[in-house]
Amino acid sequence: PIHYEIERIIFDKLGINVSAEIHRTYLGTAGDFMYTDLKSRFSLSETITELLEQDEAFRCDYFKSLPGIHLNEGALSLLHDIKRAGLSLAVATSSSPGLARILLERCEVFSIFDAVVTTEEAGKSKPAPDVYLLAAQKIGAEPVNCIVFEDSPNGIRAAKSAGMVCVAIQTDSVGVHELSHADDLIGSFREITMERVLAIFSRGRVTG
């Protein structure tokens, strides 16, 4: 939701009126995906590189200025449970490498993850599966043995295209019907235990 609000501020600064319907199509995607589309739609004079640099600077300053950044409720205890179970953890994000690090460090969870992979490194934005496939590779896991937690339709498409089990987390930004392609749906990480993680995995696992 914070990223969504940041983008509305950026759109205002660019002097463009992006409808909610169009804006929703960018949820979970990388900046180059969004700005390539916006430049085409609104004939923006800035280059994609300039737009991305402005976006990066604004987002980083915005998040650094916040008095506190908090994880979703239940997320931290789940992360610790997963680590105690001896499983690997990776972040596969559409955020830039610099912004991803800022957010993870400010939430004090950077060291928990075995790998942090961005679409900039992977080469293609979600809904392409590249960032998830690279994340799996970095932690030495086969895609079929991975569970993804996602909150956007584009992210769910990416995870499923990668052949992974996907659990959707509902937020105020996305309706339940838009998350229907996931293997399971939760309203909060508080609903998740290791037992449920294993049950979801067993039920949604791709075999073949």
Tab-separated table of C-alpha atoms in Angstrom:
chain	number	residue	atom	x	y	z
A	1	PRO	CA	0.000	0.000	0.000
A	2	ILE	CA	2.864	2.452	0.693
A	3	HIS	CA	4.365	1.831	-2.750
A	4	TYR	CA	0.923	2.386	-4.270
A	5	GLU	CA	0.634	5.764	-2.539
A	6	ILE	CA	4.187	6.731	-3.531
A	7	GLU	CA	3.331	6.059	-7.162
A	8	ARG	CA	0.274	8.313	-6.958
A	9	ILE	CA	2.551	11.109	-5.710
A	10	ILE	CA	5.019	10.438	-8.529
A	11	PHE	CA	2.238	10.477	-11.130
A	12	ASP	CA	1.117	13.871	-9.816
A	13	LYS	CA	4.672	15.176	-10.084
A	14	LEU	CA	4.804	13.978	-13.694
A	15	GLY	CA	1.489	15.709	-14.383
A	16	ILE	CA	-0.282	12.582	-15.561
A	17	ASN	CA	-3.675	11.213	-14.552
A	18	VAL	CA	-3.341	7.452	-14.205
A	19	SER	CA	-6.638	5.717	-13.607
A	20	ALA	CA	-6.953	3.245	-10.750
A	21	GLU	CA	-7.597	0.505	-13.314
A	22	ILE	CA	-4.302	1.163	-15.114
A	23	HIS	CA	-2.404	1.672	-11.863
A	24	ARG	CA	-3.493	-1.750	-10.609
A	25	THR	CA	-1.877	-3.424	-13.615
A	26	TYR	CA	1.513	-2.267	-12.304
A	27	LEU	CA	1.164	-3.913	-8.891
A	28	GLY	CA	4.085	-6.272	-8.336
A	29	THR	CA	5.975	-5.193	-11.461
A	30	ALA	CA	9.363	-3.508	-11.799
A	31	GLY	CA	9.868	0.169	-12.559
A	32	ASP	CA	10.996	-0.327	-16.150
A	33	PHE	CA	7.775	-2.223	-16.888
A	34	MET	CA	5.644	0.572	-15.435
A	35	TYR	CA	7.529	3.485	-16.970
A	36	THR	CA	7.742	1.919	-20.418
A	37	ASP	CA	3.965	1.697	-20.408
A	38	LEU	CA	3.481	5.192	-18.938
A	39	LYS	CA	5.862	6.756	-21.462
A	40	SER	CA	3.899	5.163	-24.280
A	41	ARG	CA	0.502	6.152	-22.850
A	42	PHE	CA	1.334	9.747	-21.928
A	43	SER	CA	4.210	10.620	-24.302
A	44	LEU	CA	6.474	11.535	-21.392
A	45	SER	CA	9.497	13.598	-22.426
A	46	GLU	CA	11.852	11.936	-19.929
A	47	THR	CA	13.809	8.846	-20.915
A	48	ILE	CA	13.118	5.548	-19.152
A	49	THR	CA	16.497	5.871	-17.426
A	50	GLU	CA	15.643	9.356	-16.147
A	51	LEU	CA	12.246	8.200	-14.913
A	52	LEU	CA	13.773	5.230	-13.101
A	53	GLU	CA	16.469	7.376	-11.486
A	54	GLN	CA	13.895	9.918	-10.288
A	55	ASP	CA	11.684	7.114	-8.988
A	56	GLU	CA	14.556	5.425	-7.142
A	57	ALA	CA	15.664	8.658	-5.470
A	58	PHE	CA	12.143	9.560	-4.393
A	59	ARG	CA	11.292	6.112	-3.005
A	60	CYS	CA	14.563	5.774	-1.110
A	61	ASP	CA	14.198	9.226	0.441
A	62	TYR	CA	10.563	8.513	1.283
A	63	PHE	CA	11.268	5.268	3.112
A	64	LYS	CA	14.337	6.663	4.863
A	65	SER	CA	12.208	9.540	6.173
A	66	LEU	CA	9.522	7.320	7.703
A	67	PRO	CA	9.803	7.147	11.504
A	68	GLY	CA	9.322	3.391	11.400
A	69	ILE	CA	8.697	0.600	8.929
A	70	HIS	CA	6.936	-2.470	10.226
A	71	LEU	CA	6.579	-5.956	8.843
A	72	ASN	CA	3.135	-7.377	8.254
A	73	GLU	CA	1.764	-8.903	11.446
A	74	GLY	CA	2.948	-12.455	11.950
A	75	ALA	CA	5.676	-12.271	9.301
A	76	LEU	CA	8.654	-12.173	11.670
A	77	SER	CA	7.591	-15.179	13.730
A	78	LEU	CA	6.943	-17.134	10.520
A	79	LEU	CA	10.399	-16.252	9.174
A	80	HIS	CA	12.019	-17.470	12.388
A	81	ASP	CA	9.956	-20.679	12.335
A	82	ILE	CA	11.044	-21.375	8.761
A	83	LYS	CA	14.697	-20.816	9.647
A	84	ARG	CA	14.430	-23.055	12.710
A	85	ALA	CA	12.996	-25.760	10.448
A	86	GLY	CA	16.227	-25.609	8.438
A	87	LEU	CA	14.626	-24.258	5.270
A	88	SER	CA	16.139	-21.570	3.035
A	89	LEU	CA	14.556	-18.162	2.527
A	90	ALA	CA	14.841	-15.768	-0.402
A	91	VAL	CA	13.348	-12.419	-1.350
A	92	ALA	CA	12.293	-12.141	-4.996
A	93	THR	CA	11.266	-8.534	-5.521
A	94	SER	CA	10.435	-5.999	-8.207
A	95	SER	CA	12.025	-3.268	-6.073
A	96	SER	CA	15.479	-1.997	-6.990
A	97	PRO	CA	18.477	-3.548	-5.179
A	98	GLY	CA	19.085	-0.339	-3.218
A	99	LEU	CA	15.491	0.039	-2.095
A	100	ALA	CA	15.125	-3.654	-1.245
A	101	ARG	CA	18.138	-3.411	1.057
A	102	ILE	CA	16.828	-0.248	2.741
A	103	LEU	CA	13.482	-1.873	3.480
A	104	LEU	CA	14.900	-5.177	4.698
A	105	GLU	CA	17.489	-3.489	6.893
A	106	ARG	CA	14.993	-1.035	8.370
A	107	CYS	CA	12.719	-3.976	9.185
A	108	GLU	CA	15.767	-5.742	10.679
A	109	VAL	CA	15.312	-8.905	8.621
A	110	PHE	CA	18.028	-8.580	5.957
A	111	SER	CA	20.280	-11.147	7.650
A	112	ILE	CA	17.476	-13.720	7.879
A	113	PHE	CA	17.394	-14.274	4.125
A	114	ASP	CA	19.816	-16.501	2.261
A	115	ALA	CA	19.388	-14.508	-0.967
A	116	VAL	CA	17.822	-11.251	-2.132
A	117	VAL	CA	17.039	-11.227	-5.845
A	118	THR	CA	15.584	-8.328	-7.839
A	119	THR	CA	14.064	-8.210	-11.297
A	120	GLU	CA	16.926	-5.897	-12.248
A	121	GLU	CA	19.276	-8.817	-11.674
A	122	ALA	CA	16.936	-11.432	-13.134
A	123	GLY	CA	16.367	-9.478	-16.341
A	124	LYS	CA	12.578	-9.523	-16.631
A	125	SER	CA	9.819	-8.089	-14.461
A	126	LYS	CA	6.985	-10.076	-12.983
A	127	PRO	CA	4.656	-11.493	-14.338
A	128	ALA	CA	7.603	-13.247	-16.047
A	129	PRO	CA	8.948	-16.015	-13.780
A	130	ASP	CA	12.625	-15.016	-14.080
A	131	VAL	CA	13.066	-13.452	-10.632
A	132	TYR	CA	11.604	-16.508	-8.899
A	133	LEU	CA	13.635	-18.946	-10.952
A	134	LEU	CA	16.832	-17.048	-10.143
A	135	ALA	CA	15.922	-16.912	-6.444
A	136	ALA	CA	15.433	-20.690	-6.409
A	137	GLN	CA	18.752	-21.174	-8.147
A	138	LYS	CA	20.523	-18.961	-5.603
A	139	ILE	CA	19.276	-20.996	-2.653
A	140	GLY	CA	19.898	-24.290	-4.419
A	141	ALA	CA	16.241	-25.327	-4.642
A	142	GLU	CA	14.217	-26.795	-7.463
A	143	PRO	CA	11.235	-24.563	-8.349
A	144	VAL	CA	8.850	-27.429	-7.583
A	145	ASN	CA	10.144	-27.396	-4.000
A	146	CYS	CA	9.466	-23.683	-3.414
A	147	ILE	CA	6.572	-21.895	-1.729
A	148	VAL	CA	5.970	-18.258	-2.642
A	149	PHE	CA	4.064	-15.660	-0.620
A	150	GLU	CA	2.630	-12.969	-2.909
A	151	ASP	CA	0.241	-10.031	-2.678
A	152	SER	CA	-0.216	-9.040	-6.329
A	153	PRO	CA	-1.773	-10.714	-9.387
A	154	ASN	CA	1.431	-10.175	-11.392
A	155	GLY	CA	3.480	-11.796	-8.661
A	156	ILE	CA	1.130	-14.776	-8.492
A	157	ARG	CA	1.393	-15.246	-12.256
A	158	ALA	CA	5.185	-15.131	-11.979
A	159	ALA	CA	5.269	-17.703	-9.187
A	160	LYS	CA	2.890	-20.099	-10.915
A	161	SER	CA	4.738	-19.703	-14.231
A	162	ALA	CA	7.903	-20.688	-12.361
A	163	GLY	CA	6.174	-23.915	-11.286
A	164	MET	CA	6.017	-22.954	-7.610
A	165	VAL	CA	3.298	-23.251	-4.982
A	166	CYS	CA	1.884	-19.798	-4.270
A	167	VAL	CA	0.104	-18.442	-1.203
A	168	ALA	CA	-1.642	-15.103	-1.722
A	169	ILE	CA	-1.849	-12.498	1.030
A	170	GLN	CA	-4.870	-10.261	0.652
A	171	THR	CA	-4.317	-6.507	1.044
A	172	ASP	CA	-6.560	-3.468	0.686
A	173	SER	CA	-5.048	-2.847	-2.763
A	174	VAL	CA	-6.204	-6.085	-4.375
A	175	GLY	CA	-9.545	-7.879	-4.432
A	176	VAL	CA	-9.926	-11.561	-3.574
A	177	HIS	CA	-11.009	-12.416	-7.130
A	178	GLU	CA	-7.691	-11.081	-8.451
A	179	LEU	CA	-5.798	-13.575	-6.294
A	180	SER	CA	-7.761	-16.630	-7.393
A	181	HIS	CA	-4.854	-18.242	-9.272
A	182	ALA	CA	-2.923	-18.800	-6.027
A	183	ASP	CA	-2.960	-22.197	-4.325
A	184	ASP	CA	-4.168	-20.706	-1.038
A	185	LEU	CA	-5.312	-17.354	0.328
A	186	ILE	CA	-4.604	-15.766	3.707
A	187	GLY	CA	-5.572	-12.429	5.189
A	188	SER	CA	-2.524	-12.201	7.426
A	189	PHE	CA	0.708	-14.022	8.234
A	190	ARG	CA	-0.829	-14.614	11.656
A	191	GLU	CA	-2.884	-17.337	9.993
A	192	ILE	CA	0.219	-19.254	8.962
A	193	THR	CA	2.040	-21.899	10.999
A	194	MET	CA	4.734	-24.276	9.818
A	195	GLU	CA	2.119	-27.040	9.874
A	196	ARG	CA	-0.083	-25.049	7.504
A	197	VAL	CA	2.897	-24.216	5.292
A	198	LEU	CA	3.603	-27.929	4.900
A	199	ALA	CA	-0.082	-28.687	4.312
A	200	ILE	CA	-0.330	-25.999	1.625
A	201	PHE	CA	2.805	-27.308	-0.011
A	202	SER	CA	1.548	-30.899	-0.033
A	203	ARG	CA	-1.787	-29.821	-1.518
A	204	GLY	CA	-0.451	-27.397	-4.117
A	205	ARG	CA	2.788	-29.096	-5.077
A	206	VAL	CA	3.289	-29.687	-8.773
A	207	THR	CA	4.123	-33.278	-9.592
A	208	GLY	CA	5.105	-34.852	-12.830
